[in-house]
Structure formats: C-alpha cells, structure tokens
C-alpha cells in the first residue's frame, strides 16, 4: 500500500490550501531559520519548494529568506504571486514529486518569531472592553472616555519584547500602589493579567509625511496573528496617568508563530457593529468602501480550561480605521510593524478577553476544575489563546495558538 501523501489533508483541516499561513522554523537536522507554510499536519519549506518547483528567481529569493520581512516589504502583488504559487505547488499533480519532499512534519519543527517586529502599537478597539475597564477604574463616571468614539485609542508598545508563543513570561516587578495605600512599594506584580488580541502585520511601507487612507489599508496590511498582551494591572494602574501604559505592559507581548494572510480571511469579512457617533472624514468608512471587520472567534484557556470565547466581530473600530488613524499625522509604516487590536471582548461575561473583566478586578474569581480560584495569574499558570474564522466553502481557517507560562519573579 502506498503511504498517505502529506499533500492529502482532510477537508476539515484548519490549515488547508485556503489558509497557508507563514512562519519561520528550524529542525534538529537544519538549524537555519527559514520560511515555512503550515499545511495540514506539515510545514512546507517554502524556499526549498520554490527551488524544487523551478520558481522565478525573484519569488524564490523572497520565499528562501530567513524571515517574513522581505516578502512583507515586497507588497501586495508579490503576496498574490507567492500565494498563487504555493497553491499550485500543493495542489497540482505536476508538482507533486518535487514538492512532497519539502514537507516536514509539524512535530519535527521548532517555530520562531515569524517576522522582525519593527514598531509595535496597541489599540483599544473593543467598546465592551473599554466600557468594562472604565466601570472598574472609574466607578460612577461615564464608562468610555470622551474621545473613545472619535478615534481608535492606542499607544506605542515595546517591539523588542515581542516574543513567540511558548516563550515563558517572567512575572514583572515594579511599583505597586492600591488606591488606599499611602505610598507605592516595589515588588512582583500581584495582578498579572492577559489580553487576548488580534495583531495586524504591516507589509508594504509608507513614507513619512503621508497618510494611509481607509481604502488603501489592504495594500499595507499583510495578515494577522494572535497576540497576548500580558499586563501587570497593579503597575499599570499606578503609572498610566497621564501618558498611558509603560512598564505594566512592556515586559512581554506574545504572538502566535503563524501569520495568516488577509487573503485567507476574505470569507470572514463582516460588517462592524452599528456606530452611534459619526467619525471625522478620514475615519468615516461608509464613504470610502463597505466597512468590514473580521468574524474571528477566540478561545482563551487557563491551565487547559476554557475561560472565554471572545468574538472579534464585535470590535467597534476596524483595522482600516486603526491604520488610517495611526498614520494620519504623517507617521511612516515599516515592513514588520505590528499593530494589535486591544483586548477582544464581547457583551457577555464568557466573551471577555482579560481576567480583569472576567473576574471584575479579582472580586469574582474564576473557579477552575482543580478546585482552585483565580482573580489574576499565579506562577506556573499557562494561558493559551487560539482562534478560527470562516473560510471559503464551509471551511475554517485556523490562526494557530499563542501560549505562555508564568515563571516566578526574579
Ligand atoms: Ca492591550
């Protein structure tokens, strides 16, 4: 009997030819980081496949790189060419013999940060999350700050501490001060939290002094990854006025190892929620194009136990609006820029993407199956975020996972 070809994947796979996310991998036999494409239970060595299939030199050079950045920089026409070529290599009989040896079992690879992160920006685009945090931190006041429905609020984070899924996270130390304390003290965070977010990976750059219009967003955004924006709430709440998050966020941000191209998410486009405040023209997507968000369902697990199913479709601001706002002052884009959505939270308790909301700032702890309770994370806890989206013809697109375990403070 012939062995089953790695090119034969089950129709319900999350990583079929409809997905084709990019990552960077090594193997025990070959320590060179190289571009891979997840396909079924395998990883296609993209550069090896390009050489084996006799691809043009330009495309081969992009796919044989040690990171995704050269392909990111090449822009949408190159992204389209690469996707078409990968699709042909994985599906056409004429390529079978050449391409099959380029598939490596996923269990044999080590995955690395899939791109060199240039600048990192984090937004705050869920109305449910922003309103919940407002109710927790500013009881009695309006849940949303007055600017919230006029602009997608964001801050610049720390690109150098973005790490790939699986990297342990050391509990940060810093200044802690509860509202009732007379003065801060220093020590390990007691309120370590997660934020389940979607990250957008920028490909094509834009020059300083220019703006990216809503209609041009897809020329610049290559794809998406999962993000866990680890957050030390006690450090954050003491430091964030008036300049925003700083050390409460910058110690670590985890991303999934696979970048799913926007092209794989065409069937996931969905209308954003109704807006009750007209935005300024540069953010008004009703005129520029039919506005769309993305119907991506998240799954958040704490020590293997599901604690939330946040719906990305509920996000108020779209990624096109975030990008238009990020560049409206003339700030440039670089290949490898990462901007994250902010915590994905829906209207119900079970759809909230951060512990601060799930436990209402620790007042309503989660009960775990092992009988323990959690207001915030304890040392040794492991958080895993996964997500899927609708694909073409009834398929599902997998975004992989971002996972991390909390190590004790040092
Ligand atoms: Ca965040």
CSV table of N, CA and C and ligand atoms in Angstrom, one decimal, residues 120 122-124 129 155 194-197 227-231 233 236 245 249 253 340-344, ligand 1:
chain,number,residue,atom,x,y,z
A,120,UNK,N,5.7,48.6,17.3
A,120,UNK,CA,4.5,47.9,17.9
A,120,UNK,C,3.6,48.9,18.5
A,122,UNK,N,-0.4,49.3,20.2
A,122,UNK,CA,-1.6,48.5,20.7
A,122,UNK,C,-2.8,49.5,20.8
A,123,UNK,N,-3.9,49.0,20.2
A,123,UNK,CA,-5.1,49.8,20.3
A,123,UNK,C,-6.0,49.3,21.4
A,124,UNK,N,-7.2,49.8,21.4
A,124,UNK,CA,-8.2,49.7,22.5
A,124,UNK,C,-9.6,49.7,21.8
A,129,UNK,N,-14.8,46.0,26.1
A,129,UNK,CA,-13.6,46.0,26.9
A,129,UNK,C,-13.4,47.4,27.5
A,155,UNK,N,-1.5,53.2,21.9
A,155,UNK,CA,-0.2,53.7,22.5
A,155,UNK,C,0.9,52.9,21.8
A,194,UNK,N,-3.8,38.8,31.3
A,194,UNK,CA,-3.7,38.6,29.9
A,194,UNK,C,-4.6,39.6,29.1
A,195,UNK,N,-4.3,39.8,27.9
A,195,UNK,CA,-5.2,40.4,27.0
A,195,UNK,C,-5.2,39.6,25.7
A,196,UNK,N,-6.3,39.0,25.3
A,196,UNK,CA,-6.5,38.3,24.1
A,196,UNK,C,-6.8,39.3,22.9
A,197,UNK,N,-5.8,39.4,22.0
A,197,UNK,CA,-6.0,40.4,20.9
A,197,UNK,C,-5.6,39.8,19.5
A,227,UNK,N,-2.3,37.7,19.5
A,227,UNK,CA,-1.4,38.4,20.5
A,227,UNK,C,-1.9,38.2,21.9
A,228,UNK,N,-1.0,38.0,22.8
A,228,UNK,CA,-1.4,38.1,24.2
A,228,UNK,C,-0.6,39.2,24.8
A,229,UNK,N,-1.3,40.3,25.1
A,229,UNK,CA,-0.6,41.5,25.7
A,229,UNK,C,-0.7,41.3,27.2
A,230,UNK,N,0.4,40.6,27.7
A,230,UNK,CA,0.5,40.4,29.2
A,230,UNK,C,0.5,41.8,29.9
A,231,UNK,N,-0.3,41.9,31.0
A,231,UNK,CA,-0.5,43.2,31.6
A,231,UNK,C,-0.4,43.1,33.1
A,233,UNK,N,-1.6,44.7,36.1
A,233,UNK,CA,-2.6,45.7,36.4
A,233,UNK,C,-2.2,46.6,37.5
A,236,UNK,N,0.3,49.0,36.1
A,236,UNK,CA,-0.3,49.8,35.1
A,236,UNK,C,-1.2,50.9,35.8
A,245,UNK,N,0.1,53.4,29.2
A,245,UNK,CA,0.8,52.2,29.7
A,245,UNK,C,2.3,52.3,29.4
A,249,UNK,N,3.2,46.9,30.8
A,249,UNK,CA,2.9,46.2,29.6
A,249,UNK,C,4.2,45.8,28.8
A,253,UNK,N,5.2,40.7,25.3
A,253,UNK,CA,4.0,40.5,24.5
A,253,UNK,C,4.2,39.3,23.6
A,340,UNK,N,-1.8,45.9,17.2
A,340,UNK,CA,-2.8,45.0,17.8
A,340,UNK,C,-4.1,45.7,18.2
A,341,UNK,N,-5.1,44.9,18.2
A,341,UNK,CA,-6.5,45.5,18.3
A,341,UNK,C,-6.9,46.0,19.6
A,342,UNK,N,-6.2,45.6,20.7
A,342,UNK,CA,-6.7,45.7,22.0
A,342,UNK,C,-7.5,44.5,22.4
A,343,UNK,N,-7.8,44.4,23.7
A,343,UNK,CA,-8.5,43.2,24.2
A,343,UNK,C,-9.8,43.0,23.4
A,344,UNK,N,-10.0,41.7,23.0
A,344,UNK,CA,-11.2,41.4,22.3
A,344,UNK,C,-12.2,40.9,23.4
B,1,LIG,CA1,-3.7,45.6,25.1
